[in-house]
Amino acid sequence: MSKSEKQQLAPWVEKYRPKVLADIVGNENIVERLKVIGHEGNVPNIVLSGPPGCGKTTSVWALARELLGDKVKEAVLELNASDERGIDVVRHRIKTFAQTKVTLPEGRHKIIILDEADSMTDGAQQALRRTMEMYTKTTRFALACNQSEKIIEPIQSRCALLRYTKLSPVQLLTRVKEVAKAEKVNYDDGGLEAILFTAQGDMRQALNNLQATVNAYELVNKENVLKVCDEPHPDLMIKMLHYCTDRKFFEASKIIHEFHRLGFSSDDIVSTLFRVVKTVELSKNVSEQLRMEYIRQIAMCHMRIVQGLTSKLQLSRLIADLCRVSAAATATSA
Amino acid sequence: MGSRTGSREEHSLQFLNLTKMTTTTASNLPWVEKYRPSKLDELVAHEQIVKTLTKFIENRTLPHLLFYGPPGTGKTTTVLAAARQMYSPTKMASMVLELNASDERGIDVVRNTIVNFAQTKGLQAFSTSSNTGTVPFKLVILDEADAMTKDAQNALRRVIEKYTDNVRFCIICNYLASIVPAIQSRCTRFRFAPLDQKLIVPRLEYIVETEQLKMTPDGKDALLIVSKGDMRTVINTLQSTAMSFDTVSENTVYQCIGQPTPKEMKEVVKTLLNDPSKKCMNTIQTKLFENGYALQDVITHLHDFVFTLDIPDEAMSAIITGLGEVEENLSTGCSNETQLAAVVAAFFEAKRLCVKEMKNLEIEDMEF
C-alpha cells in the first residue's frame, strides 16, 4: 500500500494532525514558548496537562521533530500507559535509554516522552526523580497527563508545567473550516455551530463528528449534525426551561420524558441541561439569581444520578424542583 | 418438541447453515440468539447509524467507534454485522478481536492481548493480489466496556492513537459516563436509542408466528409497554410467558415479570386520592406488598400513572417530589413500611393543594 493511499484511509483526526508547532491551533502562549525552545534548544523537563483533545501529545512530538530533525527516531523514547509503568521500567528501560550515547548538536538533548503519565505508579515516579537529575546533561523528560495533581510534587518541581486549556469556539472553527475545505465538504453556518457545540472545546471530537456527519449526509447542517452526534437537543432544553419558569410542570415533564424515552442517559440529559442553563441567554423572566438556583437544583440532581439514582422519576423530580424555585422567585419579587 | 412443520424445519435448516453449528439444534437456543440479525440490512432500527457505518466501510475510513445506549437496543448485533460485512468468514478469526465482560478487564489485558493484536498488521494487508474492496485494518471490539477498570481505560488511550493504521476499536457500553473522557474524545460516538414500538411489532409478530404461539392484543400491548424499547426484553419475556402459560395475554405477561398490572395500580391510586390514610396504608399492604411487589416497583408505576391524572400542576409536582424523595431514601436503605407512609403523605399533600386550588377558583367566582 502506498503511503498516500494509507493516509487517504486514515481518520481525519490523524490525517490532519499537525506535524509542526506552527500548525497547532489553540493555546498560543504555550506554543510560542515551545517554538522558542525548538529554535534555541536546551529544552527543560516539561509537564503538559490538560483535557482531552487540546493538543498535548501533538505538541510534544512536533517539538521533538523541530529539535532533533531526522534523528527523532533514535533520540526519542516514548512510553505510555499501555507499556509497563512500574518501578522496573524506570530502573532499567529509562536508565538504559538515558545512558545511551546519541551524537547531537550543541543544545540538543535526547527526549523521553512519558505519555499519559498520570497512570504511572507512585513508586515509579519516585524512582524517576533521581534519574531526571543524573542524566540532565544528555536527556530531558516530557510528561503528558490529563490531571497534573496525579504527578507527584517532587517531579513537578523539576519540570516546567504547561497547562493546556480547551480550545475556544473560534479556534475550533478555524481548523474545522480548513479540514472541511480540504475534504470538499458541503456545510452551512448552523452545521459548523452544531459541531462546535457538541465538541465542547475538544478538537479531536470536532473532527470525528464532522467526518461522521459527512459520511451520513451530503450536507453538514444543524439538523444533520445533531442527528449524527445525537445529543439531547438544546432547543428543546430551552423550551423545557421556559415551561419551568412559567411553572408549567406537566408540559416541562413531557419534554424531559421524551429525552428519557429516546434513550439518553440521565447523566447526559442533566449534563446538557447544565450547559444550556450556563451558556444560553434565557428569557428576561430569568434573573441571575434564578439561574443560580436552577444550577444548584441541577447539581443536586446530578449528585443523585452519580450515586445511582438514574430513574425517570428523578428527572421528573428535577422538573418539580425547578418549578418550585421559579414559584419561590415569583413570590419573592411580588 | 412436537412434530415439526415445514416452515419450522426450513427456518431451522437455514439458521444452521448461517451459523455453521453442528452440535446444537436451533430449537435449543434462547430466542434472543435464535432470532438475532446477522447482517446490517437485517437490523430493524437505527437507520442513521447503519447508513453511516455502511458508508464508513465502503470508503474504508472507519473511525474508532463508541456505541452506547440502554440494553437490548442492538449495539453488539450492529458491530458484529458490520464486522461480517468488512471481512470474509475465513478472515474473521484473525482480523477481529472481541473482548467482553466475561474476559479479564484489567490493565494486563490492554498491555498484552490488545497491544499484541494491535501491533501486527493483518496478512492480507501485504497481499499484492488483494482487491480494492479489502479492509486493511483489523477490528477490536470491547463489549461491556463499562466493566473495564479505569486503569485499563487509561492504558488504552495511546494504544488507540498509536496503532490507528493497523486496527480500529469499537467500544460498547451502556452509560457514556462510565467511559473516561480521554477515550470518548478518541472515538466517534453513536447512541443507540430504545426501539420504537412500530419497529418491534413486525419482529414480534414474526417470532409469534414462527413459534406458533397464541397471543392476545392486550398481551402484545403489555409486552411493548414493559419492554420500554428493549428488544431483548421483548423476546425473553415472550419466551418465558409462552413457556409458562398457554396464552400470552396481559395477565400472564405481568404475572411472568412480577410487576403490578395497570388495573391494580388504578385501584391503588383511586384509594390514595379518596380514602383516609389508615385505609390507604392497609390497601397497599394487602394488594401489593403481600403479592410480593417491591415498593420501588410501586413507585415507578405510580410515577407513570400520575401523569395520566387530571390534576393541577402544583399537585402533580408535589406528588413527584414526594415520590422522588422516597426513591432516594429507599436507595440508602430505608424500610419499605416507613417509606410507604411517605408515599401516602405525598398524595395527601396533593389533595390539600387540589382543595386549595378549588377554593381559589371559588374566590375568583365571587369577585367576578
XYZ file of C-alpha atoms in Angstrom:
702
model
C 0.000 0.000 0.000
C 1.417 3.351 -0.968
C 1.942 5.990 1.693
C -0.535 8.402 0.173
C -3.167 5.700 -0.071
C -2.633 4.840 3.577
C -3.019 8.487 4.503
C -6.195 8.667 2.474
C -7.702 5.912 4.603
C -6.736 7.447 7.935
C -9.437 9.110 10.031
C -9.339 12.878 9.654
C -8.078 13.352 13.207
C -4.858 11.586 12.186
C -4.714 12.767 8.589
C -4.809 16.395 9.655
C -2.796 16.154 12.851
C -0.220 18.984 12.814
C 3.390 17.919 12.258
C 4.988 21.242 13.173
C 4.363 23.651 16.010
C 3.280 26.435 13.685
C 0.247 24.416 12.595
C -1.099 23.808 16.088
C -4.386 25.561 16.829
C -5.068 26.971 20.262
C -3.056 27.505 23.448
C -0.966 30.153 21.680
C 1.155 31.173 24.641
C 2.364 27.643 25.211
C 3.004 27.039 21.533
C 5.029 30.267 21.319
C 7.200 29.165 24.226
C 7.713 25.789 22.605
C 8.687 27.470 19.329
C 11.395 29.436 21.114
C 12.664 26.244 22.731
C 12.532 24.492 19.376
C 14.683 27.194 17.855
C 17.150 27.724 20.685
C 17.353 24.229 22.143
C 18.061 23.395 25.770
C 14.523 22.141 26.344
C 13.627 21.939 30.046
C 11.816 18.994 31.592
C 8.142 19.714 30.968
C 4.772 18.534 32.214
C 1.869 19.100 29.815
C -1.513 18.813 31.467
C -4.999 19.458 30.178
C -8.258 17.946 28.978
C -8.529 15.518 26.041
C -8.194 16.821 22.509
C -6.341 20.080 23.192
C -3.011 19.217 21.581
C -0.682 17.922 24.296
C 0.734 14.872 22.529
C 0.763 16.644 19.193
C 2.802 19.467 20.710
C 5.400 17.171 22.235
C 6.002 15.290 19.021
C 6.101 18.461 16.956
C 8.661 19.922 19.356
C 10.760 16.764 19.222
C 10.786 16.877 15.428
C 11.853 20.502 15.393
C 14.634 19.917 17.889
C 16.021 16.659 16.567
C 15.096 16.575 12.882
C 15.989 13.280 11.246
C 17.395 11.851 14.485
C 13.956 11.800 16.074
C 13.647 8.023 15.840
C 16.805 7.205 17.751
C 16.841 10.146 20.145
C 13.258 9.942 21.388
C 11.840 7.266 23.678
C 8.074 7.245 24.083
C 6.415 5.304 26.864
C 2.736 5.360 27.598
C 0.193 3.770 29.863
C -0.051 0.678 27.704
C 3.596 -0.066 28.423
C 4.912 -1.023 31.819
C 4.687 1.873 34.209
C 6.103 0.218 37.254
C 9.335 0.868 39.038
C 11.266 -1.678 36.968
C 10.681 0.363 33.839
C 12.370 3.358 35.406
C 15.224 1.285 36.767
C 16.009 -0.460 33.526
C 14.458 0.847 30.368
C 14.535 4.559 31.051
C 18.007 4.409 32.553
C 19.282 2.340 29.657
C 17.957 4.843 27.179
C 19.279 7.760 29.205
C 22.725 6.171 29.280
C 22.796 5.525 25.549
C 25.001 7.895 23.615
C 23.484 9.674 20.628
C 25.523 12.293 18.816
C 23.528 15.508 18.730
C 24.297 19.160 18.008
C 25.022 21.634 20.789
C 21.997 22.437 22.935
C 20.094 19.377 21.723
C 19.146 16.570 24.082
C 17.542 13.178 23.938
C 13.884 13.290 24.907
C 11.872 10.776 26.889
C 8.134 11.222 26.372
C 6.018 9.760 29.145
C 2.546 9.965 27.685
C -0.459 9.543 29.976
C 1.922 9.982 32.893
C -0.949 10.159 35.369
C -1.106 6.377 35.047
C 2.399 5.887 36.446
C 2.603 4.299 39.854
C 3.858 6.464 42.675
C 6.836 4.174 43.105
C 7.851 4.625 39.500
C 7.524 8.378 39.827
C 9.700 8.365 42.933
C 12.344 6.365 41.115
C 12.208 8.840 38.260
C 13.295 11.748 40.444
C 16.964 10.889 40.699
C 17.142 9.671 37.106
C 15.940 13.039 35.862
C 18.714 14.793 37.733
C 21.524 12.357 36.993
C 21.124 12.458 33.231
C 20.015 16.036 32.821
C 23.033 16.897 30.678
C 22.018 14.492 27.930
C 18.335 13.722 28.390
C 15.173 15.727 29.010
C 11.731 14.483 30.006
C 8.283 15.428 28.735
C 5.320 14.158 30.740
C 1.785 14.423 29.367
C -1.254 13.903 31.575
C -4.873 14.869 31.984
C -4.666 15.622 35.691
C -1.482 17.291 36.883
C -2.283 16.586 40.528
C -1.508 12.928 39.892
C 2.111 13.807 39.182
C 3.966 13.782 42.497
C 5.234 17.096 43.808
C 8.974 16.286 43.546
C 8.586 15.592 39.842
C 6.545 18.727 39.248
C 9.220 20.808 40.943
C 11.810 19.503 38.473
C 9.683 20.442 35.473
C 8.128 23.416 33.775
C 4.357 22.978 33.948
C 2.457 23.811 30.766
C -1.255 23.909 31.388
C -3.378 23.388 28.285
C -6.945 24.611 28.110
C -9.888 23.627 25.975
C -9.924 25.285 22.586
C -12.227 28.247 22.108
C -15.041 28.077 19.549
C -13.180 30.487 17.268
C -10.065 28.324 17.300
C -12.062 25.176 16.637
C -13.985 26.874 13.847
C -10.830 27.952 12.023
C -9.451 24.429 11.908
C -12.765 22.730 11.181
C -13.278 25.023 8.203
C -9.802 24.225 6.875
C -10.464 20.499 7.027
C -13.930 20.914 5.538
C -12.463 22.845 2.627
C -9.710 20.302 2.060
C -12.269 17.475 2.006
C -14.717 19.463 -0.169
C -17.495 19.296 2.407
C -20.896 20.944 1.899
C -21.758 22.845 5.053
C -23.667 25.834 6.370
C -23.051 28.036 9.400
C -25.619 26.240 11.518
C -23.888 22.936 10.886
C -20.479 24.136 11.993
C -22.039 25.813 15.010
C -23.604 22.487 15.970
C -20.239 20.751 15.528
C -18.673 23.214 17.951
C -21.467 22.783 20.478
C -21.111 19.001 20.505
C -17.302 19.125 20.641
C -17.073 21.330 23.746
C -13.538 22.539 23.110
C -12.176 19.162 22.028
C -10.585 19.322 18.571
C -10.473 15.573 18.176
C -14.175 15.261 18.888
C -14.976 18.086 16.480
C -13.174 16.399 13.581
C -14.650 13.000 14.410
C -18.137 14.490 14.453
C -17.526 16.336 11.197
C -16.365 13.165 9.479
C -19.288 11.150 10.829
C -21.784 13.740 9.609
C -20.180 13.884 6.165
C -20.334 10.109 5.862
C -24.007 10.023 6.769
C -25.286 13.048 4.820
C -24.368 15.183 1.854
C -24.830 18.421 3.780
C -23.483 19.417 7.190
C -26.283 21.453 8.703
C -27.595 21.734 12.248
C -30.276 19.116 11.831
C -27.932 16.509 10.376
C -25.152 17.153 12.872
C -27.489 16.757 15.831
C -28.888 13.579 14.298
C -25.475 12.017 13.887
C -23.883 13.290 17.075
C -27.142 12.628 18.842
C -27.156 14.810 21.892
C -30.256 15.988 23.709
C -31.447 18.843 21.528
C -30.546 22.233 23.070
C -33.596 23.979 21.590
C -35.912 21.535 23.335
C -33.965 22.087 26.538
C -34.591 25.814 26.286
C -38.283 25.245 25.670
C -38.426 22.992 28.713
C -36.763 25.663 30.824
C -39.323 28.215 29.692
C -42.083 25.908 30.871
C -40.314 25.615 34.224
C -40.087 29.384 34.512
C -43.823 29.601 33.833
C -44.378 26.764 36.337
C -45.999 24.514 33.746
C -44.856 21.275 35.315
C -46.804 18.906 33.083
C -45.558 20.406 29.804
C -41.963 20.553 31.009
C -42.119 16.958 32.213
C -43.347 15.783 28.825
C -40.160 17.100 27.240
C -37.763 15.523 29.713
C -39.712 12.258 29.486
C -39.257 12.371 25.729
C -35.494 12.673 26.191
C -35.636 9.686 28.510
C -37.794 7.720 26.095
C -35.260 8.346 23.342
C -32.691 6.554 25.453
C -30.437 9.375 26.582
C -28.914 8.510 29.912
C -29.922 10.672 32.849
C -26.319 11.812 33.110
C -26.310 13.084 29.512
C -29.657 14.838 29.945
C -28.605 16.624 33.111
C -25.157 17.499 31.757
C -26.643 19.030 28.629
C -29.219 20.876 30.718
C -26.408 22.307 32.821
C -24.571 23.501 29.720
C -27.720 25.112 28.354
C -28.552 26.912 31.598
C -24.968 28.101 31.873
C -24.455 29.340 28.326
C -27.774 30.171 26.711
C -29.452 33.522 27.228
C -32.810 32.656 28.738
C -35.796 34.965 28.658
C -35.919 38.174 30.668
C -38.081 36.396 33.210
C -34.999 34.558 34.398
C -32.950 36.695 36.739
C -29.356 35.873 37.527
C -30.490 34.726 40.961
C -32.972 32.294 39.451
C -30.354 30.968 37.060
C -28.102 30.224 40.021
C -30.946 28.406 41.749
C -31.513 26.342 38.610
C -27.851 25.393 38.539
C -27.999 24.414 42.181
C -31.005 22.141 41.632
C -29.336 20.588 38.585
C -26.212 19.954 40.648
C -28.245 18.241 43.377
C -29.913 16.041 40.778
C -26.570 15.219 39.191
C -25.284 14.141 42.595
C -28.194 11.739 42.959
C -27.587 10.385 39.464
C -23.922 9.767 40.186
C -24.965 7.888 43.322
C -27.008 5.545 41.169
C -30.497 7.074 41.038
C -30.829 7.233 37.262
C -34.585 6.689 37.019
C -37.142 8.687 35.111
C -38.700 9.656 38.446
C -35.595 11.602 39.435
C -35.748 13.537 36.167
C -39.376 14.410 36.922
C -38.316 15.424 40.400
C -35.748 17.798 38.899
C -38.502 19.473 36.871
C -40.632 19.736 40.017
C -37.713 21.356 41.849
C -37.105 23.849 39.034
C -40.804 24.794 39.023
C -40.745 25.200 42.787
C -37.758 27.579 42.767
C -39.467 29.556 39.989
C -42.586 29.860 42.147
C -40.455 30.962 45.099
C -38.724 33.588 42.958
C -42.082 34.913 41.773
C -43.390 35.119 45.337
C -40.246 36.987 46.395
C -40.481 39.571 43.633
C -44.206 40.192 44.277
C -40.634 -30.933 20.998
C -43.650 -31.703 18.882
C -43.574 -32.636 15.257
C -42.037 -30.040 13.008
C -43.944 -28.131 10.368
C -42.401 -27.355 7.016
C -41.772 -23.707 7.806
C -40.139 -24.552 11.128
C -37.834 -27.102 9.576
C -36.978 -24.854 6.679
C -36.160 -21.989 9.013
C -34.082 -24.201 11.287
C -32.011 -25.514 8.409
C -31.439 -22.015 7.139
C -30.339 -20.925 10.579
C -27.973 -23.872 10.939
C -26.332 -23.078 7.624
C -25.941 -19.486 8.654
C -24.221 -20.200 11.940
C -22.331 -23.351 10.923
C -23.401 -25.048 14.128
C -23.149 -28.797 14.033
C -23.849 -29.828 17.608
C -26.718 -27.560 18.677
C -30.116 -27.528 17.046
C -31.831 -24.185 16.598
C -34.696 -25.135 18.883
C -32.334 -25.314 21.861
C -31.143 -21.718 21.527
C -32.728 -18.919 23.524
C -34.921 -16.944 21.160
C -32.824 -13.807 21.598
C -29.938 -15.612 19.894
C -32.020 -17.664 17.511
C -33.540 -14.531 16.007
C -30.528 -12.243 16.194
C -29.892 -10.448 12.855
C -26.546 -11.254 11.277
C -26.376 -8.645 8.519
C -26.536 -4.880 8.594
C -29.563 -4.746 6.328
C -31.493 -7.121 8.602
C -31.357 -4.689 11.502
C -34.777 -3.323 12.353
C -33.686 0.057 13.697
C -31.005 2.759 13.808
C -31.251 3.588 10.136
C -28.932 6.576 10.551
C -26.240 4.559 12.294
C -26.396 1.717 9.785
C -26.210 4.180 6.907
C -23.197 5.937 8.402
C -21.433 2.662 9.162
C -22.074 1.331 5.682
C -20.500 4.407 4.176
C -17.520 4.232 6.509
C -16.974 0.636 5.449
C -17.373 1.342 1.742
C -14.922 4.236 1.957
C -12.618 2.208 4.213
C -12.443 5.196 6.553
C -13.899 3.588 9.658
C -13.046 5.693 12.723
C -12.801 4.371 16.245
C -16.367 3.810 17.374
C -18.163 4.208 20.666
C -21.596 2.576 20.819
C -23.632 3.428 23.877
C -27.234 3.124 24.959
C -29.659 1.076 27.015
C -29.577 -2.732 26.971
C -31.210 -4.610 24.140
C -31.009 -1.877 21.509
C -28.705 -3.642 19.068
C -25.233 -2.367 19.871
C -23.418 -5.711 19.802
C -25.552 -7.008 16.957
C -24.685 -3.968 14.853
C -20.926 -4.204 15.285
C -20.875 -7.949 14.618
C -22.958 -7.422 11.492
C -20.564 -4.674 10.413
C -17.591 -6.974 11.015
C -19.186 -9.636 8.824
C -19.570 -7.051 6.112
C -15.927 -5.960 6.351
C -14.282 -9.381 6.471
C -14.936 -12.712 4.820
C -15.830 -15.597 7.151
C -12.363 -17.107 6.851
C -10.728 -13.821 7.870
C -12.957 -13.090 10.851
C -10.928 -15.081 13.364
C -7.644 -13.360 12.594
C -8.961 -9.878 11.890
C -11.386 -9.362 14.778
C -10.592 -9.428 18.489
C -13.661 -9.402 20.720
C -13.336 -8.947 24.463
C -16.245 -8.659 26.845
C -17.149 -8.687 30.487
C -16.522 -12.394 30.826
C -12.873 -11.849 29.948
C -10.297 -10.086 32.063
C -10.827 -6.352 32.025
C -7.796 -5.224 33.916
C -4.791 -3.326 32.719
C -2.905 -6.501 31.791
C -5.399 -7.228 29.032
C -4.609 -3.893 27.434
C -0.866 -4.319 27.879
C -0.744 -7.816 26.469
C -3.731 -9.063 24.497
C -4.812 -5.829 22.883
C -1.369 -4.392 22.218
C -0.123 -7.664 20.735
C -3.134 -7.745 18.453
C -2.847 -4.066 17.542
C 0.874 -4.117 16.810
C 0.581 -6.503 13.897
C -0.992 -5.999 10.514
C -3.407 -8.469 9.009
C -1.732 -10.768 6.498
C -3.874 -9.554 3.643
C -2.521 -6.047 4.074
C 0.619 -7.307 2.333
C -1.131 -9.304 -0.330
C -0.329 -7.913 -3.759
C -3.388 -9.552 -5.230
C -5.922 -8.183 -2.771
C -8.855 -6.377 -4.324
C -9.692 -2.760 -3.648
C -12.669 -3.748 -1.503
C -10.445 -5.260 1.151
C -10.406 -3.509 4.509
C -6.749 -3.066 5.500
C -7.157 -2.691 9.256
C -8.224 -5.083 11.999
C -11.052 -4.591 14.476
C -11.059 -4.741 18.273
C -14.495 -4.981 19.882
C -14.598 -4.093 23.568
C -18.062 -5.151 24.668
C -19.441 -4.208 28.089
C -16.696 -1.612 28.390
C -18.394 -0.146 31.474
C -16.789 -3.008 33.360
C -13.250 -2.033 32.369
C -11.193 -0.653 35.206
C -10.221 2.992 34.972
C -6.576 1.958 34.756
C -7.311 -0.284 31.808
C -9.197 2.512 30.071
C -6.350 4.923 30.680
C -3.889 2.383 29.323
C -5.980 2.221 26.181
C -5.641 5.915 25.384
C -2.381 5.925 23.498
C -2.940 2.477 22.001
C -5.982 3.782 20.176
C -3.982 6.539 18.526
C -0.658 4.838 18.029
C -1.970 1.852 16.106
C -4.651 3.600 14.073
C -3.194 2.295 10.819
C -3.366 -1.315 11.951
C -6.550 -1.523 13.948
C -9.812 0.240 14.735
C -11.623 -0.005 18.041
C -15.312 -0.347 18.729
C -16.165 0.260 22.365
C -19.627 -0.723 23.578
C -21.176 0.394 26.844
C -24.491 1.309 28.424
C -23.557 4.607 30.050
C -21.323 7.156 28.434
C -20.307 8.473 31.837
C -18.502 5.243 32.696
C -16.018 5.750 29.845
C -13.178 8.149 30.685
C -13.301 11.448 28.758
C -9.974 10.771 27.044
C -11.390 7.636 25.412
C -14.617 9.386 24.430
C -12.538 12.047 22.732
C -10.817 9.487 20.528
C -13.997 7.857 19.272
C -16.964 8.782 17.159
C -19.992 8.253 19.343
C -23.191 6.564 18.269
C -26.144 6.486 20.599
C -28.486 3.528 20.345
C -31.935 4.718 21.360
C -34.608 2.326 22.593
C -36.525 0.870 19.671
C -39.801 2.366 18.516
C -42.796 0.128 19.014
C -43.555 0.217 15.313
C -40.145 -1.366 14.711
C -40.602 -4.024 17.377
C -44.083 -5.159 16.316
C -43.182 -6.781 12.962
C -40.335 -8.715 14.562
C -42.529 -9.741 17.477
C -45.276 -10.958 15.175
C -42.765 -12.864 13.052
C -41.484 -14.734 16.104
C -45.010 -15.437 17.380
C -45.966 -16.873 14.013
C -42.785 -18.895 13.627
C -43.069 -20.385 17.110
C -46.839 -20.890 16.674
C -47.846 -19.045 19.824
C -51.192 -17.702 20.947
C -51.044 -14.001 21.787
C -53.947 -11.666 22.547
C -53.948 -7.984 21.517
C -53.644 -6.851 25.134
C -50.793 -9.320 25.598
C -48.948 -7.687 22.723
C -49.591 -4.242 24.200
C -48.327 -5.414 27.573
C -45.105 -6.746 26.043
C -44.474 -3.457 24.274
C -45.107 -1.434 27.429
C -42.922 -3.483 29.764
C -40.063 -3.670 27.261
C -39.506 0.097 27.029
C -37.849 -0.289 23.654
C -35.559 -3.170 24.631
C -35.783 -5.924 22.019
C -34.031 -8.444 24.227
C -36.615 -7.928 26.960
C -39.464 -8.328 24.485
C -38.169 -11.658 23.229
C -37.127 -13.013 26.620
C -40.443 -12.057 28.201
C -42.310 -13.552 25.271
C -40.393 -16.792 25.595
C -40.804 -17.148 29.350
C -44.501 -16.229 29.201
C -45.127 -18.678 26.354
C -43.364 -21.449 28.244
C -45.251 -20.777 31.475
C -48.756 -20.264 30.091
C -50.798 -21.406 27.111
C -51.682 -17.884 26.044
C -49.684 -14.656 26.037
C -52.129 -12.139 27.493
C -51.865 -9.036 29.646
C -52.417 -11.015 32.828
C -49.918 -13.739 32.007
C -47.259 -11.257 30.909
C -47.492 -9.277 34.138
C -47.591 -12.470 36.214
C -44.453 -13.644 34.485
C -42.447 -10.497 35.129
C -43.772 -9.920 38.651
C -44.976 -6.357 38.176
C -48.302 -4.841 39.250
C -50.900 -4.733 36.485
C -52.442 -1.448 35.332
C -55.747 -2.418 36.967
C -54.077 -2.903 40.326
C -52.322 0.450 40.058
C -55.558 2.184 39.138
C -57.240 0.843 42.271
C -54.305 1.920 44.413
C -54.315 5.476 43.075
C -58.074 5.692 43.494
C -57.665 4.717 47.144
C -54.808 7.151 47.694
C -56.858 10.047 46.373
C -60.129 9.244 48.140
C -59.663 7.283 51.362
C -58.320 8.011 54.861
C -54.617 7.416 55.425
C -55.023 4.263 57.503
C -57.093 2.636 54.789
C -54.550 3.697 52.183
C -51.767 2.010 54.109
C -53.800 -1.173 54.553
C -54.833 -1.292 50.909
C -51.295 -1.018 49.621
C -50.077 -3.544 52.167
C -52.644 -6.157 51.200
C -52.935 -5.553 47.479
C -49.298 -5.011 46.659
C -46.809 -5.976 49.331
C -48.449 -9.294 50.114
C -48.389 -10.142 46.419
C -44.627 -9.732 46.521
C -44.234 -6.381 44.779
C -41.442 -4.103 45.962
C -42.160 -0.521 46.920
C -39.625 0.565 44.310
C -41.761 -1.032 41.593
C -44.904 0.536 43.043
C -43.276 3.966 42.965
C -42.152 3.553 39.371
C -45.671 2.659 38.293
C -47.212 5.424 40.401
C -44.923 7.907 38.683
C -46.121 6.888 35.231
C -49.744 6.806 36.368
C -49.654 10.276 37.938
C -49.124 11.896 34.549
C -52.416 10.464 33.332
C -54.372 12.227 36.095
C -56.254 15.461 35.515
C -54.988 17.450 38.495
C -53.318 20.876 38.804
C -49.614 21.184 38.024
C -48.828 22.144 41.591
C -50.427 18.996 42.999
C -48.778 16.804 40.385
C -45.460 18.433 41.189
C -45.925 17.735 44.906
C -46.564 14.039 44.286
C -43.488 13.748 42.080
C -41.298 15.494 44.637
C -42.558 13.155 47.349
C -42.048 10.022 45.259
C -38.568 11.214 44.304
C -37.594 11.612 47.928
C -38.969 8.159 48.756
C -36.927 6.600 45.959
C -33.827 8.378 47.214
C -34.476 7.152 50.744
C -35.058 3.587 49.590
C -31.737 3.640 47.761
C -29.953 4.408 51.017
C -31.601 1.522 52.834
C -34.778 2.854 54.475
C -37.544 0.378 55.244
C -40.494 -0.176 52.953
C -43.076 0.374 55.696
C -41.729 3.760 56.706
C -41.419 4.986 53.154
C -44.919 3.758 52.357
C -46.200 6.319 54.841
C -44.224 8.975 52.946
C -45.930 7.970 49.691
C -49.341 8.319 51.324
C -48.308 11.700 52.728
C -47.295 12.920 49.262
C -50.742 12.129 47.912
C -52.398 13.843 50.872
C -50.338 16.969 50.218
C -51.542 16.837 46.617
C -55.146 16.579 47.797
C -54.643 19.621 50.028
C -53.310 21.582 47.053
C -56.272 20.489 44.927
C -58.690 21.740 47.586
C -56.755 24.997 47.842
C -56.944 25.432 44.079
C -60.707 24.882 44.153
C -61.132 27.465 46.906
C -59.136 29.961 44.873
C -61.495 29.350 41.980
C -64.482 29.991 44.237
C -62.986 33.279 45.395
C -62.456 34.342 41.804
C -66.075 33.450 41.052
C -67.275 35.634 43.902
C -65.199 38.573 42.783
C -66.452 38.185 39.262
